Amino acid sequence: MTGDKSDLRAAIILISSTLLLIVSHYHTLFGDQTLSAAVFYLLIPLAIILLGLREDPRRFGLTLGDWRKGLLFSLVGIVVMAVV
């Protein structure tokens, strides 16, 4: 029985991600590409995870993570690219 549930979850994830990529490529919401990207790549997948799958978003990697290490990597990258 668990195989059927995991197969359905995988199908929902694959179909929704494919459709979101297609729609985001051809359409822009509110005339702003940045806002469209936030809606298509953050808000809609989050809604699918929370409402459709009833799962914890942390299981799908939607966490802040180690923000201090990320900030350090970003600053090092900015310094290196400024030199280049």
PDB file of C-alpha atoms in Angstrom:
ATOM      1  CA  MET A   1       0.000   0.000   0.000  1.00  0.00           C
ATOM      2  CA  THR A   2       2.863   2.369   0.679  1.00  0.00           C
ATOM      3  CA  GLY A   3       4.178   1.867  -2.853  1.00  0.00           C
ATOM      4  CA  ASP A   4       0.960   3.278  -4.306  1.00  0.00           C
ATOM      5  CA  LYS A   5       1.168   6.369  -2.104  1.00  0.00           C
ATOM      6  CA  SER A   6       4.812   7.053  -2.938  1.00  0.00           C
ATOM      7  CA  ASP A   7       4.106   6.518  -6.654  1.00  0.00           C
ATOM      8  CA  LEU A   8       1.298   9.080  -6.478  1.00  0.00           C
ATOM      9  CA  ARG A   9       3.567  11.555  -4.660  1.00  0.00           C
ATOM     10  CA  ALA A  10       6.290  11.103  -7.270  1.00  0.00           C
ATOM     11  CA  ALA A  11       3.792  11.603 -10.095  1.00  0.00           C
ATOM     12  CA  ILE A  12       2.414  14.778  -8.495  1.00  0.00           C
ATOM     13  CA  ILE A  13       5.912  16.190  -8.036  1.00  0.00           C
ATOM     14  CA  LEU A  14       7.048  15.359 -11.580  1.00  0.00           C
ATOM     15  CA  ILE A  15       3.901  16.598 -13.305  1.00  0.00           C
ATOM     16  CA  SER A  16       3.624  19.820 -11.298  1.00  0.00           C
ATOM     17  CA  SER A  17       7.307  20.703 -11.674  1.00  0.00           C
ATOM     18  CA  THR A  18       7.176  20.103 -15.431  1.00  0.00           C
ATOM     19  CA  LEU A  19       4.034  22.189 -15.821  1.00  0.00           C
ATOM     20  CA  LEU A  20       5.447  25.016 -13.713  1.00  0.00           C
ATOM     21  CA  LEU A  21       8.598  25.136 -15.835  1.00  0.00           C
ATOM     22  CA  ILE A  22       6.582  25.234 -19.051  1.00  0.00           C
ATOM     23  CA  VAL A  23       4.164  27.905 -17.826  1.00  0.00           C
ATOM     24  CA  SER A  24       6.952  30.061 -16.369  1.00  0.00           C
ATOM     25  CA  HIS A  25       8.831  29.932 -19.670  1.00  0.00           C
ATOM     26  CA  TYR A  26       5.901  31.239 -21.711  1.00  0.00           C
ATOM     27  CA  HIS A  27       4.094  33.518 -19.240  1.00  0.00           C
ATOM     28  CA  THR A  28       4.997  36.389 -16.934  1.00  0.00           C
ATOM     29  CA  LEU A  29       2.783  37.317 -14.006  1.00  0.00           C
ATOM     30  CA  PHE A  30       2.055  40.982 -13.297  1.00  0.00           C
ATOM     31  CA  GLY A  31       4.588  42.049 -15.955  1.00  0.00           C
ATOM     32  CA  ASP A  32       7.541  41.335 -13.644  1.00  0.00           C
ATOM     33  CA  GLN A  33       9.926  38.426 -14.256  1.00  0.00           C
ATOM     34  CA  THR A  34      11.303  38.430 -10.689  1.00  0.00           C
ATOM     35  CA  LEU A  35       7.850  38.256  -9.121  1.00  0.00           C
ATOM     36  CA  SER A  36       6.855  35.547 -11.576  1.00  0.00           C
ATOM     37  CA  ALA A  37       9.904  33.479 -10.647  1.00  0.00           C
ATOM     38  CA  ALA A  38       9.088  33.811  -6.943  1.00  0.00           C
ATOM     39  CA  VAL A  39       5.512  32.655  -7.548  1.00  0.00           C
ATOM     40  CA  PHE A  40       6.361  29.812  -9.944  1.00  0.00           C
ATOM     41  CA  TYR A  41       9.443  28.506  -8.137  1.00  0.00           C
ATOM     42  CA  LEU A  42       8.617  29.201  -4.480  1.00  0.00           C
ATOM     43  CA  LEU A  43       4.977  29.902  -3.655  1.00  0.00           C
ATOM     44  CA  ILE A  44       3.248  27.371  -5.899  1.00  0.00           C
ATOM     45  CA  PRO A  45       5.608  24.477  -5.011  1.00  0.00           C
ATOM     46  CA  LEU A  46       5.258  25.382  -1.323  1.00  0.00           C
ATOM     47  CA  ALA A  47       1.474  25.325  -1.664  1.00  0.00           C
ATOM     48  CA  ILE A  48       1.637  21.943  -3.422  1.00  0.00           C
ATOM     49  CA  ILE A  49       3.808  20.546  -0.635  1.00  0.00           C
ATOM     50  CA  LEU A  50       1.668  21.946   2.190  1.00  0.00           C
ATOM     51  CA  LEU A  51      -1.827  21.577   0.767  1.00  0.00           C
ATOM     52  CA  GLY A  52      -1.529  18.814  -1.813  1.00  0.00           C
ATOM     53  CA  LEU A  53       0.961  16.443  -0.243  1.00  0.00           C
ATOM     54  CA  ARG A  54       0.457  17.491   3.395  1.00  0.00           C
ATOM     55  CA  GLU A  55       4.199  17.198   4.035  1.00  0.00           C
ATOM     56  CA  ASP A  56       6.776  19.219   5.953  1.00  0.00           C
ATOM     57  CA  PRO A  57       8.632  21.557   3.547  1.00  0.00           C
ATOM     58  CA  ARG A  58      11.895  20.762   5.345  1.00  0.00           C
ATOM     59  CA  ARG A  59      11.727  17.237   3.896  1.00  0.00           C
ATOM     60  CA  PHE A  60      12.024  18.834   0.452  1.00  0.00           C
ATOM     61  CA  GLY A  61      14.995  21.038   1.362  1.00  0.00           C
ATOM     62  CA  LEU A  62      13.063  24.266   1.965  1.00  0.00           C
ATOM     63  CA  THR A  63      15.022  25.539   4.955  1.00  0.00           C
ATOM     64  CA  LEU A  64      17.381  28.389   5.660  1.00  0.00           C
ATOM     65  CA  GLY A  65      20.255  25.999   6.256  1.00  0.00           C
ATOM     66  CA  ASP A  66      23.579  27.312   7.477  1.00  0.00           C
ATOM     67  CA  TRP A  67      23.080  30.969   6.552  1.00  0.00           C
ATOM     68  CA  ARG A  68      26.385  32.081   8.089  1.00  0.00           C
ATOM     69  CA  LYS A  69      28.365  29.749   5.839  1.00  0.00           C
ATOM     70  CA  GLY A  70      26.278  30.867   2.855  1.00  0.00           C
ATOM     71  CA  LEU A  71      26.951  34.506   3.683  1.00  0.00           C
ATOM     72  CA  LEU A  72      30.674  33.780   3.928  1.00  0.00           C
ATOM     73  CA  PHE A  73      30.675  32.013   0.538  1.00  0.00           C
ATOM     74  CA  SER A  74      28.756  34.902  -1.002  1.00  0.00           C
ATOM     75  CA  LEU A  75      31.175  37.509   0.332  1.00  0.00           C
ATOM     76  CA  VAL A  76      34.207  35.507  -0.841  1.00  0.00           C
ATOM     77  CA  GLY A  77      32.598  35.117  -4.257  1.00  0.00           C
ATOM     78  CA  ILE A  78      31.869  38.845  -4.511  1.00  0.00           C
ATOM     79  CA  VAL A  79      35.478  39.707  -3.608  1.00  0.00           C
ATOM     80  CA  VAL A  80      36.883  37.195  -6.112  1.00  0.00           C
ATOM     81  CA  MET A  81      34.592  38.394  -8.907  1.00  0.00           C
ATOM     82  CA  ALA A  82      35.401  42.036  -8.139  1.00  0.00           C
ATOM     83  CA  VAL A  83      39.070  41.254  -8.713  1.00  0.00           C
ATOM     84  CA  VAL A  84      38.288  39.435 -11.954  1.00  0.00           C
TER      85      VAL A  84
END
